[in-house]
Short mmCIF file of C-alpha atoms in Angstrom, two decimals:
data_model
loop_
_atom_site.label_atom_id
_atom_site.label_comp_id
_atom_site.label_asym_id
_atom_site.label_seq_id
_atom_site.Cartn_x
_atom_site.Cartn_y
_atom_site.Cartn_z
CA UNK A 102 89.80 125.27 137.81
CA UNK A 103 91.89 124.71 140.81
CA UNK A 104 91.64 127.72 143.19
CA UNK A 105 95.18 130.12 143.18
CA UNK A 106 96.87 130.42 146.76
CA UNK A 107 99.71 132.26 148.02
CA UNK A 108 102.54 129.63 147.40
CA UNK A 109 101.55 130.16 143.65
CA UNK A 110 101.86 133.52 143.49
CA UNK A 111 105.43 132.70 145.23
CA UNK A 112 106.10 130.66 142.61
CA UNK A 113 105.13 132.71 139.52
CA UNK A 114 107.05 135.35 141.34
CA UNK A 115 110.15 133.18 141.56
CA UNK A 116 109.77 132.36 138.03
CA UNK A 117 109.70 135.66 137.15
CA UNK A 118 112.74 137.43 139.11
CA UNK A 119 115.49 134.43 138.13
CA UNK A 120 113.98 134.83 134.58
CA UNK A 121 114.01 137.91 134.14
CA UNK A 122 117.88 138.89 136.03
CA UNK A 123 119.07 135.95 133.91
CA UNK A 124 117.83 138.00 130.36
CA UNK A 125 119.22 141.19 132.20
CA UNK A 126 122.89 139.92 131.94
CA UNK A 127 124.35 142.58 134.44
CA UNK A 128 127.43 141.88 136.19
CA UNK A 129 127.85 141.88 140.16
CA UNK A 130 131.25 143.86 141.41
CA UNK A 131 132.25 141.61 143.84
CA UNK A 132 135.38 140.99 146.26
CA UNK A 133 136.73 137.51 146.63
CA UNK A 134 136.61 135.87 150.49
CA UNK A 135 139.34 134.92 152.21
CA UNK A 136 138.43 131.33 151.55
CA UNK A 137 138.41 131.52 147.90
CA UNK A 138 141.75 133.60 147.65
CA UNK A 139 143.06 130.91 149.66
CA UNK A 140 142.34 128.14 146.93
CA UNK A 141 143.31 130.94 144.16
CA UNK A 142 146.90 131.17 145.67
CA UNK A 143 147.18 127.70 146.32
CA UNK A 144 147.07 126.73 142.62
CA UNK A 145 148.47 129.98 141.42
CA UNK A 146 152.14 129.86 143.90
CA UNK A 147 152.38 125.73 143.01
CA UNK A 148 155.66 125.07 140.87
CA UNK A 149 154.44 125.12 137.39
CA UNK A 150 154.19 121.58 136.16
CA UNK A 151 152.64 120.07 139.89
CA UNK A 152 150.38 117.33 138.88
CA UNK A 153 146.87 117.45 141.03
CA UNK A 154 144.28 114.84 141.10
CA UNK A 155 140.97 116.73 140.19
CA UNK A 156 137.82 114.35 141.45
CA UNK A 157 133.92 114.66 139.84
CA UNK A 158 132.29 113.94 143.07
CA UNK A 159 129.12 115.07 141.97
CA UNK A 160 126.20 114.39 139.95
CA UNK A 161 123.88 115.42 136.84
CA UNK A 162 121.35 117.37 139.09
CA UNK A 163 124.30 119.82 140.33
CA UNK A 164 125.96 120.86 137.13
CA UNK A 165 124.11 124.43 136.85
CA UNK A 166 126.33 125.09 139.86
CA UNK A 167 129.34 122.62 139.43
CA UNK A 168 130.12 123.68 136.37
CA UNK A 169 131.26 127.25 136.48
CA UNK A 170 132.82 125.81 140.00
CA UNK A 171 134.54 123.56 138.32
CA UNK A 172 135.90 125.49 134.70
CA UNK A 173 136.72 128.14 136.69
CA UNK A 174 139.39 125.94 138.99
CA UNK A 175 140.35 123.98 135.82
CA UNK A 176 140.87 127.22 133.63
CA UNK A 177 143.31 127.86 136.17
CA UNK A 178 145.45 124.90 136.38
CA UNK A 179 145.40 124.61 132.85
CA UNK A 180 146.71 127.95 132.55
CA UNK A 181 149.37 127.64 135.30
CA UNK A 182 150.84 124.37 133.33
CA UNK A 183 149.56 121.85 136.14
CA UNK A 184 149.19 118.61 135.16
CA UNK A 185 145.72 116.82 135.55
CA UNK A 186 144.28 113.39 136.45
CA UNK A 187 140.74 113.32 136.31
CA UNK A 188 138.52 110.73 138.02
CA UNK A 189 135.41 110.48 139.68
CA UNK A 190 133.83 108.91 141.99
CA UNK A 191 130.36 109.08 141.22
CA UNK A 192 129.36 107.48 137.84
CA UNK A 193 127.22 110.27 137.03
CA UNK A 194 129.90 112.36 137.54
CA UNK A 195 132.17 110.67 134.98
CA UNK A 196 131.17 112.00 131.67
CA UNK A 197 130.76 115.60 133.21
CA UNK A 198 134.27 115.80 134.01
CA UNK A 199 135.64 114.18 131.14
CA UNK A 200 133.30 116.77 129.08
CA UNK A 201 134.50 119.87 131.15
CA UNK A 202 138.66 118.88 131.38
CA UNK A 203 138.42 118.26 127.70
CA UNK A 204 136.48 121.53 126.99
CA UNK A 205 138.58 123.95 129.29
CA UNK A 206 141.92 121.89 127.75
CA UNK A 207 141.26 122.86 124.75
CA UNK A 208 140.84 126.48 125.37
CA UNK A 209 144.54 126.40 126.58
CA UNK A 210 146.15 123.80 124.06
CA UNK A 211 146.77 121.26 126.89
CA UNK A 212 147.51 117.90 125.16
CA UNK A 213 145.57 114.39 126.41
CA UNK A 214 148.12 112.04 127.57
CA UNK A 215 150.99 114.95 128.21
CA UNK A 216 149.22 117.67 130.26
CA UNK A 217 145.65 116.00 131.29
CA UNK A 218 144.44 112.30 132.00
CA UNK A 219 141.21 111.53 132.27
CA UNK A 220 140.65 108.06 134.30
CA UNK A 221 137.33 108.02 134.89
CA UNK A 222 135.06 106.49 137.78
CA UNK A 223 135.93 103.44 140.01
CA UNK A 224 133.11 101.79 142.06
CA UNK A 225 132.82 102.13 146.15
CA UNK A 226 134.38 105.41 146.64
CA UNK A 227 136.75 104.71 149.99
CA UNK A 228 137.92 102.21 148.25
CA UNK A 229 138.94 103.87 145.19
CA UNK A 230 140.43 106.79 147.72
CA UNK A 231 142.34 103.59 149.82
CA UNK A 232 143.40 101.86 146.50
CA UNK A 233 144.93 104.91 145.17
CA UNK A 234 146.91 105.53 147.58
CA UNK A 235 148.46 102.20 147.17
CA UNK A 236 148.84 102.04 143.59
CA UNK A 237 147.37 104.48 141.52
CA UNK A 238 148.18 102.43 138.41
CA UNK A 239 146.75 99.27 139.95
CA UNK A 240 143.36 101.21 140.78
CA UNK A 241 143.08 102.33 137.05
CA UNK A 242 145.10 99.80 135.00
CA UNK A 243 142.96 102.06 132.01
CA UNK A 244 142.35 105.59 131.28
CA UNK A 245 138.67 106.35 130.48
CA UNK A 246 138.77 105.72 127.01
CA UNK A 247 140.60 102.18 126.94
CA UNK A 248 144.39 103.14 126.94
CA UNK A 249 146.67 101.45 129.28
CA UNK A 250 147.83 103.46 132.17
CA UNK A 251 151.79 103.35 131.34
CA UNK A 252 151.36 104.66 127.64
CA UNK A 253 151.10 108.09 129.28
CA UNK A 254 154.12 110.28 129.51
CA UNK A 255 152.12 112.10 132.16
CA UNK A 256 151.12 109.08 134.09
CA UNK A 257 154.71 107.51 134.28
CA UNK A 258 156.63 109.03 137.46
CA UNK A 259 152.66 108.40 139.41
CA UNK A 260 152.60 106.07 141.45
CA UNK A 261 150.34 107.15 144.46
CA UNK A 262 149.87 110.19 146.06
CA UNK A 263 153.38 110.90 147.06
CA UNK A 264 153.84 112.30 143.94
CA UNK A 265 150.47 114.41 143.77
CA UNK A 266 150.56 117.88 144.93
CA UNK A 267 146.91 117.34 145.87
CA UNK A 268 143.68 116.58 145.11
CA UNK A 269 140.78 118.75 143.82
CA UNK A 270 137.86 117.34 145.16
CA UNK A 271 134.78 118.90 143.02
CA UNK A 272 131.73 118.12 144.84
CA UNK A 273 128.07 118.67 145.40
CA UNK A 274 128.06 116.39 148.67
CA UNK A 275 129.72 115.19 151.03
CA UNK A 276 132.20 112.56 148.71
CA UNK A 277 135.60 115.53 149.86
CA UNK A 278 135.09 113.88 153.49
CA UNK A 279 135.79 110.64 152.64
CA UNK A 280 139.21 112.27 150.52
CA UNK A 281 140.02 114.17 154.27
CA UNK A 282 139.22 111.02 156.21
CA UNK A 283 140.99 108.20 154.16
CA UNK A 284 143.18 110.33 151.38
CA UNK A 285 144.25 112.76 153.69
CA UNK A 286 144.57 111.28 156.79
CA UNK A 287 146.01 107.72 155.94
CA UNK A 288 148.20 108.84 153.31
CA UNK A 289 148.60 112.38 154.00
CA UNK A 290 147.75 113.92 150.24
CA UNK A 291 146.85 117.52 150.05
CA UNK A 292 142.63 118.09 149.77
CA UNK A 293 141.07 120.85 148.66
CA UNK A 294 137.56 121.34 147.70
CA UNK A 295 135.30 123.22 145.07
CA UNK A 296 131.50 122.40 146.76
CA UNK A 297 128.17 123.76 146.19
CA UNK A 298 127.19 126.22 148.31
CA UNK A 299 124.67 123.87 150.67
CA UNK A 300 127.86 121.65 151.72
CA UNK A 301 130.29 124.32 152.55
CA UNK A 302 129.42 124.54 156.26
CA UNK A 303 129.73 120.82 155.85
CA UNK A 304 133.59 121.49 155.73
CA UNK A 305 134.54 124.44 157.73
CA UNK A 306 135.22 122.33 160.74
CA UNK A 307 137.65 120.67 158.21
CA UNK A 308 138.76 123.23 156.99
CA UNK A 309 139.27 125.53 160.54
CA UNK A 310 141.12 122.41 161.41
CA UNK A 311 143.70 122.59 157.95
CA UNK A 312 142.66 119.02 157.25
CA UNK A 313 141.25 120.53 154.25
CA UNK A 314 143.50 122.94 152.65
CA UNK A 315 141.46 125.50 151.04
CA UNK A 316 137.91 125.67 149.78
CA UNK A 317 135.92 127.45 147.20
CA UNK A 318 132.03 127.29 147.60
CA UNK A 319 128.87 127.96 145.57
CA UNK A 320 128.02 129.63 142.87
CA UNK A 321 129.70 132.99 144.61
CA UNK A 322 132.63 131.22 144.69
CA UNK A 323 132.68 130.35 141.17
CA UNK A 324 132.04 134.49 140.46
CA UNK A 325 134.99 135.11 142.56
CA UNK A 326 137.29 132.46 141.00
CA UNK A 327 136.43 133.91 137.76
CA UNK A 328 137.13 137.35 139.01
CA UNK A 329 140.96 136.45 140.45
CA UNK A 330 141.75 134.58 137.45
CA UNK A 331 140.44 137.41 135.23
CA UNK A 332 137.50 135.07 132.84
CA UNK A 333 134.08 136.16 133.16
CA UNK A 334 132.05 132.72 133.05
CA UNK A 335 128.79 131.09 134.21
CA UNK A 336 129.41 132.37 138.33
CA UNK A 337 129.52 135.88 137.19
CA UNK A 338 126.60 135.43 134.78
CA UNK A 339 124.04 133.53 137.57
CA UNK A 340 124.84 135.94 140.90
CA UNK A 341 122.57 138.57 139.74
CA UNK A 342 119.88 135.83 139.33
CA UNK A 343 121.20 134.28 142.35
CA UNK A 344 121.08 137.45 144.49
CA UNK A 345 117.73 138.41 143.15
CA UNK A 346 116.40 135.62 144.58
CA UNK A 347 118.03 135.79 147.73
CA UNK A 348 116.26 138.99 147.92
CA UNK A 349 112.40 137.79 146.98
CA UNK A 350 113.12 135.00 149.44
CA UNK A 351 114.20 137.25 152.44
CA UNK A 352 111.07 139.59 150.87
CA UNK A 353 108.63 136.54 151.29
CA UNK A 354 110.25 135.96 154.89
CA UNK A 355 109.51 139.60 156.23
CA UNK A 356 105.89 139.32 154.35
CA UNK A 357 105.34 135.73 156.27
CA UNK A 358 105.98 137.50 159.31
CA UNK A 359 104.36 141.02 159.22
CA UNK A 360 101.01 138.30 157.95
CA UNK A 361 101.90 135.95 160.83
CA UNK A 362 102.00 139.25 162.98
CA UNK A 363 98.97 140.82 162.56
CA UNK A 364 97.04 137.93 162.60
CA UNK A 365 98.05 137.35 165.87
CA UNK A 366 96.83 141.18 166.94
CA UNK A 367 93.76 140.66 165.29
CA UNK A 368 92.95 137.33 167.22
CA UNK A 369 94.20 138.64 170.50
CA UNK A 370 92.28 141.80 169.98
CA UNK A 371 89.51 139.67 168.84
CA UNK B 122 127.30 76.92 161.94
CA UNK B 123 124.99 79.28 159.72
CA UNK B 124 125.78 82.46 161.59
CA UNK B 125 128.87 81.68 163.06
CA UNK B 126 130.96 81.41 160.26
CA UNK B 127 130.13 84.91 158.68
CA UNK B 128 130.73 85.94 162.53
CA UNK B 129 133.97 84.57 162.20
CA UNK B 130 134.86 85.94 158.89
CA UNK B 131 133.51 89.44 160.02
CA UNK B 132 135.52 89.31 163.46
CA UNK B 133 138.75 88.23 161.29
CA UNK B 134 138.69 90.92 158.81
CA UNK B 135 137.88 93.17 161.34
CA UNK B 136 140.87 92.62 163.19
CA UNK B 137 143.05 92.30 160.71
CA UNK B 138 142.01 95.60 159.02
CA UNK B 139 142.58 97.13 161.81
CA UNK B 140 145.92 95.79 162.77
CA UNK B 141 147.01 96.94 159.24
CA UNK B 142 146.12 100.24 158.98
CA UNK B 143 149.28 100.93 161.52
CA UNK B 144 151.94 98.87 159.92
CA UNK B 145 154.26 99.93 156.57
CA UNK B 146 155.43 96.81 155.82
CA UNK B 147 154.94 95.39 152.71
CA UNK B 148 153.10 92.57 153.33
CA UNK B 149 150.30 94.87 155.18
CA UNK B 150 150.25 97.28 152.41
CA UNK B 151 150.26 94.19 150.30
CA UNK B 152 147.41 92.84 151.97
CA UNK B 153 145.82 96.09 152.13
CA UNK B 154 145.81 96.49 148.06
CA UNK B 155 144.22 93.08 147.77
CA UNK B 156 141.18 93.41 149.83
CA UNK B 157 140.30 96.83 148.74
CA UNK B 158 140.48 94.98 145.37
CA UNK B 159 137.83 92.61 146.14
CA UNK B 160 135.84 95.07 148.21
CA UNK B 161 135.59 97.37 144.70
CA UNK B 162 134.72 93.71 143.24
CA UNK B 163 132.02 92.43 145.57
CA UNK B 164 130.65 96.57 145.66
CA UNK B 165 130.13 96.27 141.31
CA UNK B 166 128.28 92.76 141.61
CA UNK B 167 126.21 94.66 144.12
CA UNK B 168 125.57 97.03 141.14
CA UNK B 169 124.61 94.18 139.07
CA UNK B 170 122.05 93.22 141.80
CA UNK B 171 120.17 96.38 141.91
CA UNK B 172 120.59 96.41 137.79
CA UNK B 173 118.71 93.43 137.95
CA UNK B 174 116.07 94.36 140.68
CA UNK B 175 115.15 97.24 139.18
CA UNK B 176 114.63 94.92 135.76
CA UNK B 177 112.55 92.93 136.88
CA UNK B 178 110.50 95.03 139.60
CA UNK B 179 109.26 97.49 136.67
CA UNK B 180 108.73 94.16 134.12
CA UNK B 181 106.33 92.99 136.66
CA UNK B 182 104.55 95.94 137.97
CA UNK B 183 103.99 97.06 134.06
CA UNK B 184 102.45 93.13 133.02
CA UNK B 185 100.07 94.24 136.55
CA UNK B 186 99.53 97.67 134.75
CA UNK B 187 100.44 99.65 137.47
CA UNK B 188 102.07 103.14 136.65
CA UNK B 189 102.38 101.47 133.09
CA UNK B 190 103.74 104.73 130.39
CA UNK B 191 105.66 105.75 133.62
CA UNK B 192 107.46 102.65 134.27
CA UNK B 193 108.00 101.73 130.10
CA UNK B 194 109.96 105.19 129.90
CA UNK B 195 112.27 104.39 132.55
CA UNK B 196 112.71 101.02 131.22
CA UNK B 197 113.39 102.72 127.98
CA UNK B 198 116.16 104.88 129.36
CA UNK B 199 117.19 102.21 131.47
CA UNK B 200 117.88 99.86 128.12
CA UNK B 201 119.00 102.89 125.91
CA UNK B 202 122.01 104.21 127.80
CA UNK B 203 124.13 101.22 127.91
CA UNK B 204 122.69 100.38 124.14
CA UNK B 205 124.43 103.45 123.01
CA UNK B 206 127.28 102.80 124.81
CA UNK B 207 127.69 99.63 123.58
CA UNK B 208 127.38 100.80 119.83
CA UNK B 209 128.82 104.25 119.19
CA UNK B 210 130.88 104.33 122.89
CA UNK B 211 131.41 106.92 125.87
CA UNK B 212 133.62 109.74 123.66
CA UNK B 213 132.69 113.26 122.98
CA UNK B 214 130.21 113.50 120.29
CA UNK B 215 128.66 110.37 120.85
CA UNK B 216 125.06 109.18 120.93
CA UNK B 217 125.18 108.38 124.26
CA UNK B 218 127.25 111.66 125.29
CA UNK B 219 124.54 113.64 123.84
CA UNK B 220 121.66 111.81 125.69
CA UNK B 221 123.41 112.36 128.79
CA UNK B 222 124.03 116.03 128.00
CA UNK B 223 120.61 116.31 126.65
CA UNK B 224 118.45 114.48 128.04
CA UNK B 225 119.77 113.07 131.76
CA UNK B 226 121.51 116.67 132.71
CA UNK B 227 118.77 119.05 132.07
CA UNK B 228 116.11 116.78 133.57
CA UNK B 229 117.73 116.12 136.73
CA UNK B 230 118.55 119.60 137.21
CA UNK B 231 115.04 120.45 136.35
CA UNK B 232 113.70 118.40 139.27
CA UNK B 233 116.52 119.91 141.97
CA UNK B 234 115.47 123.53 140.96
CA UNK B 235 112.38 122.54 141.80
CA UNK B 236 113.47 123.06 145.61
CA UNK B 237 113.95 126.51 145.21
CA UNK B 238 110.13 126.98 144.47
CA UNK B 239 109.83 124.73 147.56
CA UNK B 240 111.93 126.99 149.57
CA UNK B 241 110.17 130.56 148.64
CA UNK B 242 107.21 128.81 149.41
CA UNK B 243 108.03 127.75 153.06
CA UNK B 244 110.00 130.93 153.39
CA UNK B 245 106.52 132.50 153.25
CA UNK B 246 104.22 130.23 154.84
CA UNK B 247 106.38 128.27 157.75
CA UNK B 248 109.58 130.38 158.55
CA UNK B 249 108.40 132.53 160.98
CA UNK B 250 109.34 134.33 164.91
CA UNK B 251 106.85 132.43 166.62
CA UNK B 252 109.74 131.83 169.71
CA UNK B 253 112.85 133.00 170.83
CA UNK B 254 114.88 130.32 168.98
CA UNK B 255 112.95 130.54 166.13
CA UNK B 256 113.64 134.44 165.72
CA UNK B 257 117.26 133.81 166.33
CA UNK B 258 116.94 130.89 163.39
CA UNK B 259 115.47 133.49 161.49
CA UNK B 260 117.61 136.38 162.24
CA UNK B 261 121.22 133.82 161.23
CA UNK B 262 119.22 132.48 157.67
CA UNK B 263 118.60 136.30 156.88
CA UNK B 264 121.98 137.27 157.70
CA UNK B 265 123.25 134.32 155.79
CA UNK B 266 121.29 135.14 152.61
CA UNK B 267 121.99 138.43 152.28
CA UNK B 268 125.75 138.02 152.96
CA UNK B 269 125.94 135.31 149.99
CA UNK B 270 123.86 137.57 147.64
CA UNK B 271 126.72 139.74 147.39
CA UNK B 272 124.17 143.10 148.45
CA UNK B 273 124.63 142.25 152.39
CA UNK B 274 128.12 144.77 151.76
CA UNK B 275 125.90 147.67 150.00
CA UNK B 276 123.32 147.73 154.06
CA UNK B 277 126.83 147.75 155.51
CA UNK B 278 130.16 146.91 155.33
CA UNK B 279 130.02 145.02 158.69
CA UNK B 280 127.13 142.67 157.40
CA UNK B 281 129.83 139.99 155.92
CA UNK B 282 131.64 140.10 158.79
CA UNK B 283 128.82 139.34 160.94
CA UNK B 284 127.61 136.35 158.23
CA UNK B 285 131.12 135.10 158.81
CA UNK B 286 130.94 135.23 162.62
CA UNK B 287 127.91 133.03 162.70
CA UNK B 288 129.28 130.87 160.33
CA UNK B 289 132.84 130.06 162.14
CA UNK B 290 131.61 130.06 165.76
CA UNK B 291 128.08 128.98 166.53
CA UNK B 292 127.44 127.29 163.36
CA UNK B 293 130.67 125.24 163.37
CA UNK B 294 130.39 124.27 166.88
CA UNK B 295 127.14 122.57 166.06
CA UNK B 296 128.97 121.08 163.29
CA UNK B 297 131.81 119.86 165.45
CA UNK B 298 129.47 118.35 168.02
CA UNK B 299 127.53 116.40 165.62
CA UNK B 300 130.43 115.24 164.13
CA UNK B 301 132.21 114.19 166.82
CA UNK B 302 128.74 112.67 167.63
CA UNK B 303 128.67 110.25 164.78
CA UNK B 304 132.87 109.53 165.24
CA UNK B 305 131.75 107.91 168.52
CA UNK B 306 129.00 106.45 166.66
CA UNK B 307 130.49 104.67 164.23
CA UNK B 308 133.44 103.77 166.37
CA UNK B 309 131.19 101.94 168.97
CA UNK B 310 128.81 100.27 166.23
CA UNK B 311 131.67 98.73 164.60
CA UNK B 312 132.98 97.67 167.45
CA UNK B 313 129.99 95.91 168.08
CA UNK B 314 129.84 94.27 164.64
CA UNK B 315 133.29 93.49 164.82
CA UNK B 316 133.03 91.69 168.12
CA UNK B 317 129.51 89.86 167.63
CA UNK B 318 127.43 91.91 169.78
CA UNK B 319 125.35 93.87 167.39
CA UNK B 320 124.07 91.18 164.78
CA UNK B 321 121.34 93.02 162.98
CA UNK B 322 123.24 92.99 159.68
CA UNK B 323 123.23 89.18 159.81
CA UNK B 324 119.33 89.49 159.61
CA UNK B 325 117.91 89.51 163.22
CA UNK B 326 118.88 88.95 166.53
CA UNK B 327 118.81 84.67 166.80
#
């Protein structure tokens, strides 16, 4: 039998705190940041009725984050009457979002075809972001499931993104630059962005500079999102797992250190 | 002839792409529409290439018998999903929605989770003081975590603050520089490409 070293014992003991806060089911009081209030007012103060683009750019390995990211930002704009277009530009991403607008639509009675549109993924991403801008109808001639573009009563007055309020880039990488860099800054649409928690220093400069509107990030975010809009969900439910394992991990840090430490002593001593 | 015509073609586009992006008339927007039509075009036959590819590469490795049960289950999943699709469709409550929920989800999740064993690990063994920059490395990643773990606030009500500090000066004027960095980057390289100079992408430098 294989010998037991100290990264297993790290791992067991990983194991063991996200498993066991996860069973625990205790929720974390937290205050929301500036940067997620920021996003919450931006879809709360819209005019009721504003249609936003919301984009999947993400794929299967990210959902246990994206998804409460991204119900909690839909709950919202389903609840505030907003309009919806989903799309994506990663395939992967496709059949999440259709899943999760059609899930968090029906929890609010939002019609397909009158209050959401699902239009699914389009091949070479700053392309898709160029072509839309053009012609949104042109880009998609189809919705997702086969319907043509004009049957919708929602997708009638669209034609690019003059008459978007903005887009909702959902993302686990770093897809919401190209929607700054060729939506935003060619054809001057509105981008905001739900990302995982790894990208978000990925778009402060962006957002410092206001070429991104407002973000939300990680799984915190998601917790705080749920906590403005007043629905528990899965960000509340993973932060106490989440912070538990912040903790081991700073734990394991300060333990690498003091054993890094004395070792040194003992050598110099020695 | 072989390598100046794509030369030619590249130079020509190049220009013209650019010269577009500042005009509003209607034949530039025009224009505009119909490339980015064939460049979505030419980017799905590219798809179809590395469909293929991947075909063929695991047919012949498994008649070698390399990696053989390894290789037949991706080719199984690889021949499945668009099976399904083809059959039942892409809707809710579908065959092929349910192997993608399933089956694709959970298992690609499984294997990114996997870097948070990774990180404990090298939080243990590697992330250590042993210099001044690597303390102050140190010091900003602790700060971080426990300022995302929502307990930074119960040490002290300044911690966040500090977390936030870190993150919109020092840490987003590294972020700045690099990406002003790769701007300039990408500004000169295509440059390059678009005036013949860097030919690399035409397969070597004859």
């Amino acid at each position: 039998m294989k010998k037991l070293e100290a990264r297993h014992f790290a791992f067991l003991g990983l194991f063991l705190v996200v498993t066991l806060t996860m069973l625990l089911n205790i929720k974390l009081d937290m205050k929301a940041s500036p940067y997620t209030q920021a996003l919450y007012n931006y879809i709360e103060f819209l005019p009721e009725g504003s249609t936003l683009i919301v984009s999947f750019d993400h794929e299967a390995s990210s959902l246990p984050e994206i998804r409460p990211i991204a119900t909690a930002v839909l709950r919202h704009a389903f609840r505030k009457k907003h309009k919806l277009i989903g799309v994506s530009l990663l395939a992967e991403g496709t059949l999440i979002g259709y899943r999760l607008m059609r899930e968090t639509a029906g929890e609010h009675g939002a019609e397909y075809g009158t209050d959401y549109v699902y239009l699914g993924f389009r091949p070479q991403y700053i392309a898709a972001i160029l072509a839309m801008g053009e012609s949104i109808e042109k880009t998609y001639p189809q919705d997702y499931l086969g319907n043509p573009y004009g049957q919708f009563e929602l997708l009638k007055g669209v034609q690019n993104y003059d008459d978007i309020a903005a887009v909702v880039s959902i993302a686990d990488g770093s897809l919401t630059t190209h929607w700054i860099e060729y939506g935003q800054a060619r054809y001057g649409v509105r981008v905001v962005g739900a990302v995982t928690a790894a990208m978000v220093t990925t778009y402060d400069p962006y957002l410092a500079s206001g070429q991104m509107y407002a973000m939300m990030g990680g799984l915190r975010g998601a917790a705080e999102y749920e906590k403005l809009i007043g629905k528990d969900g899965g960000g509340a439910r993973g932060m106490l797992a989440q912070s538990s394992a912040h903790i081991y991990v700073i734990l394991l840090i300060v333990l690498g250190n003091i054993a890094y430490f004395s070792s040194r002593r003992t050598k110099g001593s020695g | 002839m072989g390598r100046k015509f794509p030369l030619a073609v590249c130079f020509l586009f190049g220009v013209v792409m650019f010269i577009q992006y500042f005009s509003q008339s209607t034949a530039a927007r025009n224009l505009n529409q119909t490339i980015l039509d064939y460049w979505q075009i030419v980017f799905a036959f590219t798809l179809i290439v590395g469909v293929f590819s991947f075909f063929k590469n695991n047919v012949t490795h498994i008649s070698r018998g390399a990696d053989r049960p390894y290789r037949v289950v991706g080719l199984i999943g690889f021949c499945s999903m668009p099976i399904l699709a083809l059959i039942w469709g892409i809707k809710a409550d579908t065959p092929f929605m349910w192997m993608f929920e399933n089956v694709q989800a959970p298992m690609q999740s499984t294997v990114f989770a996997l870097l948070a064993f990774f990180v404990a690990s090298a939080s243990f063994r590697g992330f250590r003081a042993r210099s001044l920059p690597a303390a102050v490395l140190l010091i900003s990643a602790l700060l971080m975590l426990l300022s995302r773990s929502n307990i930074g606030g119960y040490f002290s009500s300044g911690l966040p603050e500090v977390a936030n500090w870190v993150r919109d000066y020092p840490s987003m004027a590294a972020r700045r520089a690099i990406l002003i960095g790769i701007g300039l980057g990408s500004l000169t390289t295509s440059l390059r490409v678009i005036i013949g100079i860097e030919r690399t992408w035409l397969g070597g430098e004859k």
